[in-house]
mmCIF file of C-alpha atoms and ligand atoms in Angstrom:
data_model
loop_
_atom_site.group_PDB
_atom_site.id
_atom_site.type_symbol
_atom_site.label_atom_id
_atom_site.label_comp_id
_atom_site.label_asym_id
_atom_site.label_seq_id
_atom_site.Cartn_x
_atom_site.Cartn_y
_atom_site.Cartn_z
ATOM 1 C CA UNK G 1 -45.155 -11.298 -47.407
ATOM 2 C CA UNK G 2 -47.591 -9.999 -50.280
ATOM 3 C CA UNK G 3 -47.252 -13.590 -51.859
ATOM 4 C CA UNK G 4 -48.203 -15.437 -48.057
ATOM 5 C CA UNK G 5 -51.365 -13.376 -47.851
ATOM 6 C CA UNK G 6 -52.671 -14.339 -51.149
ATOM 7 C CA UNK G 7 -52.245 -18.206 -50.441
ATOM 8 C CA UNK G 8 -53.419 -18.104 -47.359
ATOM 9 C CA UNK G 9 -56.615 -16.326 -48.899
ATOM 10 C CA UNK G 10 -57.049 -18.692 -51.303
ATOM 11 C CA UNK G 11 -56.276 -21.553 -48.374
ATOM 12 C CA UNK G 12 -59.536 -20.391 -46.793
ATOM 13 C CA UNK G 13 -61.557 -19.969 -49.963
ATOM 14 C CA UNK G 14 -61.013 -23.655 -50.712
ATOM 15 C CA UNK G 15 -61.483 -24.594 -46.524
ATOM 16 C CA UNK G 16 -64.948 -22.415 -46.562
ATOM 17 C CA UNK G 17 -65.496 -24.221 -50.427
ATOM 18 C CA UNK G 18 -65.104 -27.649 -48.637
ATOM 19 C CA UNK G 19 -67.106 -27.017 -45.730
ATOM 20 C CA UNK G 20 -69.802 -25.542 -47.535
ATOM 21 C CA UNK G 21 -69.851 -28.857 -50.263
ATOM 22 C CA UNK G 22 -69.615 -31.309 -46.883
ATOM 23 C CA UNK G 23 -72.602 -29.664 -45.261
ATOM 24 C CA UNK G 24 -74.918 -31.297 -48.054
ATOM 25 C CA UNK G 25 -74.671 -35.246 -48.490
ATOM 26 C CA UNK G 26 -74.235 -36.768 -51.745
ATOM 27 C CA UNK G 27 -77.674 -36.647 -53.610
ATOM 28 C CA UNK G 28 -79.543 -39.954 -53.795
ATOM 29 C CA UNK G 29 -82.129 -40.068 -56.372
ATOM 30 C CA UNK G 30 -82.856 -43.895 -56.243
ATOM 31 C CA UNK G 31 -83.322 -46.658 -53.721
ATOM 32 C CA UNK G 32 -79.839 -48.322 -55.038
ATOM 33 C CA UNK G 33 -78.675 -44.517 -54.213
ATOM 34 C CA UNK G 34 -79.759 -44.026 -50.738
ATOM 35 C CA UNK G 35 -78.504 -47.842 -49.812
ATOM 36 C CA UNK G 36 -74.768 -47.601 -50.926
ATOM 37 C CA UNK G 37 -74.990 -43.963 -48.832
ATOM 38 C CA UNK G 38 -75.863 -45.491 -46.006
ATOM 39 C CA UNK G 39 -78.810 -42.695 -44.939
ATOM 40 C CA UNK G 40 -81.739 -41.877 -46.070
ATOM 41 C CA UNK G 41 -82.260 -38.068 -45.707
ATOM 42 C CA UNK G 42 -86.241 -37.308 -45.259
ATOM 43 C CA UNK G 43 -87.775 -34.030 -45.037
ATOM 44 C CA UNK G 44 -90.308 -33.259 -42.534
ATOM 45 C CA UNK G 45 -92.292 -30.307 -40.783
ATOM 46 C CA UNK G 46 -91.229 -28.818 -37.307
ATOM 47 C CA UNK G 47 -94.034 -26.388 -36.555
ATOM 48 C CA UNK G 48 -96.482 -28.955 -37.115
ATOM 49 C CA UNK G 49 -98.096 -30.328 -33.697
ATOM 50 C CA UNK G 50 -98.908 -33.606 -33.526
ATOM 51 C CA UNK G 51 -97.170 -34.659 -36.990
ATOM 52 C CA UNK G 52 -93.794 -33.284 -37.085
ATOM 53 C CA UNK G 53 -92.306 -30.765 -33.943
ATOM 54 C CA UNK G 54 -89.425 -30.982 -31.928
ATOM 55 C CA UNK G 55 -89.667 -32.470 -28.225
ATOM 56 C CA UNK G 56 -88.793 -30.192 -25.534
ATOM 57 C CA UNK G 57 -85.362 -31.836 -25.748
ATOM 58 C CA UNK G 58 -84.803 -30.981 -29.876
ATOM 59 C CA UNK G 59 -85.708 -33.945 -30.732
ATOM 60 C CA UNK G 60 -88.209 -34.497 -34.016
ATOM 61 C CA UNK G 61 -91.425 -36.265 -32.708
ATOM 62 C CA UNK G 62 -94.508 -36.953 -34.368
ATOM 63 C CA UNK G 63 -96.932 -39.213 -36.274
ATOM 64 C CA UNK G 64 -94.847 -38.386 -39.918
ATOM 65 C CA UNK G 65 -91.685 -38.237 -38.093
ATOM 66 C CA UNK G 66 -92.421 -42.219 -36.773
ATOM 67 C CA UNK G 67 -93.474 -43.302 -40.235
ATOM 68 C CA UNK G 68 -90.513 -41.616 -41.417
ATOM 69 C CA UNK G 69 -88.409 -43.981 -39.124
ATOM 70 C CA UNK G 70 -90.305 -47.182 -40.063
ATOM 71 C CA UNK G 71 -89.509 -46.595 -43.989
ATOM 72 C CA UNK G 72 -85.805 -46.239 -42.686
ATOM 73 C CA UNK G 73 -86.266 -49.234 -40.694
ATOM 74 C CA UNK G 74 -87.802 -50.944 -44.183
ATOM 75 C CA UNK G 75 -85.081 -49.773 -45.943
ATOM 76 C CA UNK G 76 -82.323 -50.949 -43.716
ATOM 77 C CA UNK G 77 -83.864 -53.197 -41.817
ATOM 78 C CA UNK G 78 -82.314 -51.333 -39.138
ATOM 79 C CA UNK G 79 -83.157 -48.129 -36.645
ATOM 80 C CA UNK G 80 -81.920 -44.743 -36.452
ATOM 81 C CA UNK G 81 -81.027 -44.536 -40.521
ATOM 82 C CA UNK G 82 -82.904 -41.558 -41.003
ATOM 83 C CA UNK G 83 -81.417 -38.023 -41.193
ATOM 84 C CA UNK G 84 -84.219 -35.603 -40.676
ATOM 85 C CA UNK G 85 -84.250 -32.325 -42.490
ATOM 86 C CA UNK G 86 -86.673 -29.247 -41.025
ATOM 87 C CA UNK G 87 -88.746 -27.947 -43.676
ATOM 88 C CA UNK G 88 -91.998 -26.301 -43.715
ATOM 89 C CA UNK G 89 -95.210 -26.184 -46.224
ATOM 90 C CA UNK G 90 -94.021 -23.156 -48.320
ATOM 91 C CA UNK G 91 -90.507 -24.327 -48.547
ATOM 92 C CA UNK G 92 -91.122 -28.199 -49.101
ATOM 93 C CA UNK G 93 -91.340 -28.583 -52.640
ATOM 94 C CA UNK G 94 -87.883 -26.482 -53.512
ATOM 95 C CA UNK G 95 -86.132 -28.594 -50.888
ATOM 96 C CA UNK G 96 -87.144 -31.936 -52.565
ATOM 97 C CA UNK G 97 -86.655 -30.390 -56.086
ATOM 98 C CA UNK G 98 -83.188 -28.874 -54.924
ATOM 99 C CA UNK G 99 -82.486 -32.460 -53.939
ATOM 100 C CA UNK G 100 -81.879 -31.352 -50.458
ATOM 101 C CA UNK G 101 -84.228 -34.717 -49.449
ATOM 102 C CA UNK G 102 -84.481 -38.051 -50.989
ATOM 103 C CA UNK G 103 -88.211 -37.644 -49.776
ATOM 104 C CA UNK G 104 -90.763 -35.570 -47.625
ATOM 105 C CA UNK G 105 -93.179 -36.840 -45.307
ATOM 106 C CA UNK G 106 -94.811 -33.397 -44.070
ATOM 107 C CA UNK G 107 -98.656 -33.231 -43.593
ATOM 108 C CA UNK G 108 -98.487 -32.751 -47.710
ATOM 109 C CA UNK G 109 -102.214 -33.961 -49.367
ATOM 110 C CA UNK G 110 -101.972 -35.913 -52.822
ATOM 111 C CA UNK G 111 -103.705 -33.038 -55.636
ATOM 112 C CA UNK G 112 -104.283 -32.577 -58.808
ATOM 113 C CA UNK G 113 -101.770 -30.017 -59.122
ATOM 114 C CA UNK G 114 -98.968 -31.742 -57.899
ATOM 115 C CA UNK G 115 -99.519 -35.022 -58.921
ATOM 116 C CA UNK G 116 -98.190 -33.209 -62.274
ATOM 117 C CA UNK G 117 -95.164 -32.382 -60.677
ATOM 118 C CA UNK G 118 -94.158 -34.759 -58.334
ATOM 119 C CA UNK G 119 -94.748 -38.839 -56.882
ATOM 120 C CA UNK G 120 -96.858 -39.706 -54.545
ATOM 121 C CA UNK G 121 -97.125 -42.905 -52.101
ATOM 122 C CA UNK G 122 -100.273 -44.142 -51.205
ATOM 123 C CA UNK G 123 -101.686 -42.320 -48.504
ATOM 124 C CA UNK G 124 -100.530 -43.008 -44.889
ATOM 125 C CA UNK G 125 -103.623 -40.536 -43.607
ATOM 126 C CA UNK G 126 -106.899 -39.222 -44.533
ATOM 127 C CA UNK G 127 -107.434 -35.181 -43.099
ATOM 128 C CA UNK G 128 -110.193 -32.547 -43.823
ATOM 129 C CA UNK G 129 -109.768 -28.707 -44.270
ATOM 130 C CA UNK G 130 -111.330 -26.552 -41.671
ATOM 131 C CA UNK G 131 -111.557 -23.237 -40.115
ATOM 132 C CA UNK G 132 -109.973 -22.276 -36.778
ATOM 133 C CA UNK G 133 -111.576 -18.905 -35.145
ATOM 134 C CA UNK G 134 -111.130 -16.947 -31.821
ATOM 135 C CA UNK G 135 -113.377 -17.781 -29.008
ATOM 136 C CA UNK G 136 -116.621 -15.179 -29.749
ATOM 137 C CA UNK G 137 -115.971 -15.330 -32.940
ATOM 138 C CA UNK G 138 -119.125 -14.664 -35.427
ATOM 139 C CA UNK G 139 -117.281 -16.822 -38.335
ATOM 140 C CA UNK G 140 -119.233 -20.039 -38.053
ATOM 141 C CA UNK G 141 -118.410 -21.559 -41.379
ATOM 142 C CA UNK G 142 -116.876 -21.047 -44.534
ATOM 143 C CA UNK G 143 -118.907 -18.989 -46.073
ATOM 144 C CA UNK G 144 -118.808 -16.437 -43.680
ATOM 145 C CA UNK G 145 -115.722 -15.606 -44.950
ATOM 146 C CA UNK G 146 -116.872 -14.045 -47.480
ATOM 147 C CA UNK G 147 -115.432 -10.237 -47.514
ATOM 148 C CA UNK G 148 -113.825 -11.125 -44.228
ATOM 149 C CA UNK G 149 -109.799 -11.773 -44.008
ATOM 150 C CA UNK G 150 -108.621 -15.674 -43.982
ATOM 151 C CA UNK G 151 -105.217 -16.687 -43.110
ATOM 152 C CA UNK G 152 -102.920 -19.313 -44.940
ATOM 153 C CA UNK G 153 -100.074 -21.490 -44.705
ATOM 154 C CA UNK G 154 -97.878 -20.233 -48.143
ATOM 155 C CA UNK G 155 -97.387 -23.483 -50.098
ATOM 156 C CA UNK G 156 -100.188 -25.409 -48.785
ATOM 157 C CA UNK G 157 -103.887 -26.651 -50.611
ATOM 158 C CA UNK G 158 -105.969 -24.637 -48.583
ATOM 159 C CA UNK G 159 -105.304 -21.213 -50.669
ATOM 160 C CA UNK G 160 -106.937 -22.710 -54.029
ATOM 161 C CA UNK G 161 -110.349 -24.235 -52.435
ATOM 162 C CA UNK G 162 -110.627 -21.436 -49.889
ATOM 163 C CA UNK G 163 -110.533 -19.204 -53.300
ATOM 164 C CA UNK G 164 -112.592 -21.218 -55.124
ATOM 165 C CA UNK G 165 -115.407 -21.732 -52.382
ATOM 166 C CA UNK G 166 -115.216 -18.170 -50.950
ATOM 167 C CA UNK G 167 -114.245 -15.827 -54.042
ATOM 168 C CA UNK G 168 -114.442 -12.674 -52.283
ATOM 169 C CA UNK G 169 -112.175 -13.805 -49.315
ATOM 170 C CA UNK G 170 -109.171 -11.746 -48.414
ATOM 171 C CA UNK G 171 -106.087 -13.942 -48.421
ATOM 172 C CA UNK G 172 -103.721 -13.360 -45.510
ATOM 173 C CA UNK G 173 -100.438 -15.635 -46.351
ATOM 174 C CA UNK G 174 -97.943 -16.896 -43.797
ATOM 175 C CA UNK G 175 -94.628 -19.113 -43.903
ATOM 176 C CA UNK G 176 -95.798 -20.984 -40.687
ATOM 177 C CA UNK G 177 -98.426 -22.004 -38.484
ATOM 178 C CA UNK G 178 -96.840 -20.386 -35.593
ATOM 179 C CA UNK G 179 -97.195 -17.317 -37.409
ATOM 180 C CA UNK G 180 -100.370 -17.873 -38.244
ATOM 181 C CA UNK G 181 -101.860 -18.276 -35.373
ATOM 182 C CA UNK G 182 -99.839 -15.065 -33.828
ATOM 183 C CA UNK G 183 -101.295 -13.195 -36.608
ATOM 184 C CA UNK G 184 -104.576 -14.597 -35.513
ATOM 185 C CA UNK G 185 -104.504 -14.102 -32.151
ATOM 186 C CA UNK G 186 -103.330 -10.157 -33.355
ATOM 187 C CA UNK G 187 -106.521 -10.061 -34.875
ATOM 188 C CA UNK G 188 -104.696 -9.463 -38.372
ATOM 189 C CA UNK G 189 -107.452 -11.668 -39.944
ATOM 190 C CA UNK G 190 -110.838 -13.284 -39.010
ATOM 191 C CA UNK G 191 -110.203 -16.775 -39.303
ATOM 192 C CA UNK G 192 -107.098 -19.295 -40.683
ATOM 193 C CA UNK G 193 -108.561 -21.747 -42.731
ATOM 194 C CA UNK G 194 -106.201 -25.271 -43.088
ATOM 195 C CA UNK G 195 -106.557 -29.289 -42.317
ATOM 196 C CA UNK G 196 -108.402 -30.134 -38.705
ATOM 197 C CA UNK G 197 -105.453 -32.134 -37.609
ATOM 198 C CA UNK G 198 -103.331 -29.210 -37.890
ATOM 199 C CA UNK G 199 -105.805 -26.594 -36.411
ATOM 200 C CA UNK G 200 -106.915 -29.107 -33.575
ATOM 201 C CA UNK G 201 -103.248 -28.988 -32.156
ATOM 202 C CA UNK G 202 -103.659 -25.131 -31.933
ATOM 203 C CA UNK G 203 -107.290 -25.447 -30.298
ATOM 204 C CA UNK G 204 -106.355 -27.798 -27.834
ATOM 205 C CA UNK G 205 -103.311 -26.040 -26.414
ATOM 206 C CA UNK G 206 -105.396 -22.434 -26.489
ATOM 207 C CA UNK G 207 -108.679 -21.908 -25.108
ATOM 208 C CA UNK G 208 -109.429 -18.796 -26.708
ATOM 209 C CA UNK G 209 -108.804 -20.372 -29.938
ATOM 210 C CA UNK G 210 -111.556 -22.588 -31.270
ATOM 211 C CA UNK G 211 -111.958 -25.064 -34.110
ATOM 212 C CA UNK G 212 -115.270 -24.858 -36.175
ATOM 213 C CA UNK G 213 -116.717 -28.689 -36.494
ATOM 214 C CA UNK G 214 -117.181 -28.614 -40.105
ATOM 215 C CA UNK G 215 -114.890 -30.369 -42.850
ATOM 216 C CA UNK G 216 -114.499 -28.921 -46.141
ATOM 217 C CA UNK G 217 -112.039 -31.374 -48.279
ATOM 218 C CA UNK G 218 -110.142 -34.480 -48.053
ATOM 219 C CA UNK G 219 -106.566 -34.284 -47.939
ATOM 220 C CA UNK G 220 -105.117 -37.619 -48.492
ATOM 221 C CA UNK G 221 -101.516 -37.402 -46.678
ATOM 222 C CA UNK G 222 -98.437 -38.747 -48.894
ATOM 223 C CA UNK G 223 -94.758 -39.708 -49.143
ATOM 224 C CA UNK G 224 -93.725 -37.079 -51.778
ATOM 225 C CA UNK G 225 -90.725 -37.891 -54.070
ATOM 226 C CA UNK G 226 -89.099 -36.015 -57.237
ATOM 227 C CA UNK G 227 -91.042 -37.489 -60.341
ATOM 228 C CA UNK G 228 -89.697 -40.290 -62.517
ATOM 229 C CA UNK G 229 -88.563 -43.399 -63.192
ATOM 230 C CA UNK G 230 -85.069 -42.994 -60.368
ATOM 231 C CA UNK G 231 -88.405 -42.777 -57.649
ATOM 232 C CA UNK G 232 -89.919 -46.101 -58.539
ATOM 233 C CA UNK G 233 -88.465 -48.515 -56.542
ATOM 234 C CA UNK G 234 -88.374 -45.720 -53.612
ATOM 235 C CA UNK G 235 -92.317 -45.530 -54.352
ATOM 236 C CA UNK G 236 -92.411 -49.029 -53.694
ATOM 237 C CA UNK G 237 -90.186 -49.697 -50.509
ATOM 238 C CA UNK G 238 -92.513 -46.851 -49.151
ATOM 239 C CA UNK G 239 -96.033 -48.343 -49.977
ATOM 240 C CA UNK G 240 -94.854 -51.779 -48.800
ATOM 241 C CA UNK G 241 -93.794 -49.960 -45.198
ATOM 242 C CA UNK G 242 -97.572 -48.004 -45.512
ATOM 243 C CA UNK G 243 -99.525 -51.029 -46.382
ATOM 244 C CA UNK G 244 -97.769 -53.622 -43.773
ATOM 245 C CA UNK G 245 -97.968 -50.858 -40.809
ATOM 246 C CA UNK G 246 -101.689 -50.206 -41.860
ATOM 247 C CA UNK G 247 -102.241 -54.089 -42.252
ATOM 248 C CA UNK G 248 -100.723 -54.802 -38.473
ATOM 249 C CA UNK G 249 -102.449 -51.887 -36.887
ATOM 250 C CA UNK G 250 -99.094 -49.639 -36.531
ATOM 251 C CA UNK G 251 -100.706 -46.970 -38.326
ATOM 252 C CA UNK G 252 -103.573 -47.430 -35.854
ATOM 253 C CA UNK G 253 -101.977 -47.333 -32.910
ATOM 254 C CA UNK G 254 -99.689 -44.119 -33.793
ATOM 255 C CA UNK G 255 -102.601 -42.373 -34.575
ATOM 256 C CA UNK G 256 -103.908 -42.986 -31.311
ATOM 257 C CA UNK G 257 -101.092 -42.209 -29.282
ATOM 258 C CA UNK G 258 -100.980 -39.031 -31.210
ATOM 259 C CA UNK G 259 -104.740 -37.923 -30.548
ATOM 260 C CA UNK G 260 -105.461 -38.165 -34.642
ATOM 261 C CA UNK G 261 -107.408 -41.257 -35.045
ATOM 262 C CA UNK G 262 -110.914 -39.307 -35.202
ATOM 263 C CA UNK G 263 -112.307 -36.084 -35.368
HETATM 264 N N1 LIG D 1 -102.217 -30.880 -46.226
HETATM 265 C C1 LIG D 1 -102.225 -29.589 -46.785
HETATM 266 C C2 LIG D 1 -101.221 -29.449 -47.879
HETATM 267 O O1 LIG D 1 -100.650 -30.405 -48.292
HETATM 268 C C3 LIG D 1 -102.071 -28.460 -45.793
HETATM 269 C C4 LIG D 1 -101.334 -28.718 -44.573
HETATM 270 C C5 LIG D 1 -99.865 -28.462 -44.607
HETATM 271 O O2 LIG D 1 -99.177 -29.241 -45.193
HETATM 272 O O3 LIG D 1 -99.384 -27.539 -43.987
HETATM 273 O O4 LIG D 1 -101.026 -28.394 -48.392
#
């Protein structure tokens, strides 16, 4: 009897084992990789209105989400290849690094910084950091934020330049947007400071929330990918989608569906 419970035991120790090894697909680190699996796995934002969130019916929409299926579509020359993986800006980098994702497409801007760390496409989108406020609000610019409280994204390039253009600035830090603007709204902090095309989403939906007009950066948007040669031919699938769908006005037209083309 003694003997039965112990196999059993170890039974469901390899079952839970398997399961747990199933749930993550083989890793893919190169284009020859990703083929012969038969998938590519992209990672991509869900909290992110209009570039990556989920329909009312759970399904992932949005501008980065439909580029994401036309570099599946370039890969395979075939639809619904993609498997989609949620992330979000503080979490992105460890999920490409822990190989979760061949790739992420999620609102991330080309820097310095990272450019040491990881590959880049060429950009698919060109956004500008700015400063979203509550409706009365005396913060009028970024400057004003100076000994006031700003709120971040964790994990995203507005927390360097808002330090380095407003160095006495109180840093409020966030995992996500939604969060962010709840901790607005709660008055935790005077202002959350991030790219317009992110902040407009939250304007447009709230009326008491309003987005200041000026732009302090530009945020080139990229297809990230681990660094190295086992990215290159990746890199260069993905620049050939980019460049076509910017050459026959895809781009374009996505971004006006999607309310981004100009702010
Ligand atoms: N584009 C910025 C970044 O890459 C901020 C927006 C975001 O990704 O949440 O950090």
């Amino acid at each position: 009897m003694y003997k039965k419970i112990i196999l059993l035991l170890i039974l469901a120790v390899f079952i839970l084992c398997g399961c747990a090894k199933a749930k993550k697909e083989p890793v893919a680190n190169t284009l020859d990789d990703i083929t012969k699996r038969g998938n590519v796995i992209i990672g991509v934002k869900t909290d992110t209105y209009p570039f990556g969130f989920k329909d009312k019916n759970g399904k992932y929409t949005g501008y980065d989400i439909d580029l994401a299926n036309l570099i599946g579509e370039g890969i395979f020359n075939e639809k619904g290849k993609v498997k989609f993986v949620p992330l979000t800006a503080s979490d992105r980098m460890m999920k490409l690094f822990s190989e979760d994702v061949d790739m992420v497409i999620a609102t991330m801007s080309i820097t310095p910084s990272r450019l040491q760390i990881m590959d880049f496409s060429d950009p698919y989108y060109i956004a500008g950091q700015s400063v979203l406020v509550k409706k009365g609000s005396k913060i009028k610019g970024l400057r004003d934020l100076n000994g006031k409280k700003a709120i971040i994204v964790f994990g995203t390039s507005s927390e360097s330049s808002l330090r380095a253009a407003v160095p006495n600035v109180r840093i409020v830090g966030y995992k996500t947007y939604d969060e962010a603007v709840r901790g607005l709204k709660q008055g935790k902090a005077d202002a959350i400071v991030s790219d317009d095309t992110i902040l407009i989403g939250f304007s447009l939906k709230d009326s008491n929330l309003v987005l200041l007009p000026k732009r302090y950066s530009r945020e080139p948007y990229a297809v990230a990918f681990r660094k190295g040669r086992e990215s290159e031919d990746l890199v260069r699938v993905v620049n050939g989608v980019i460049n076509e769908s910017s050459r026959n006005g895809t781009l374009q037209k996505l971004q006006k569906n999607y309310g981004i083309k100009k702010y």
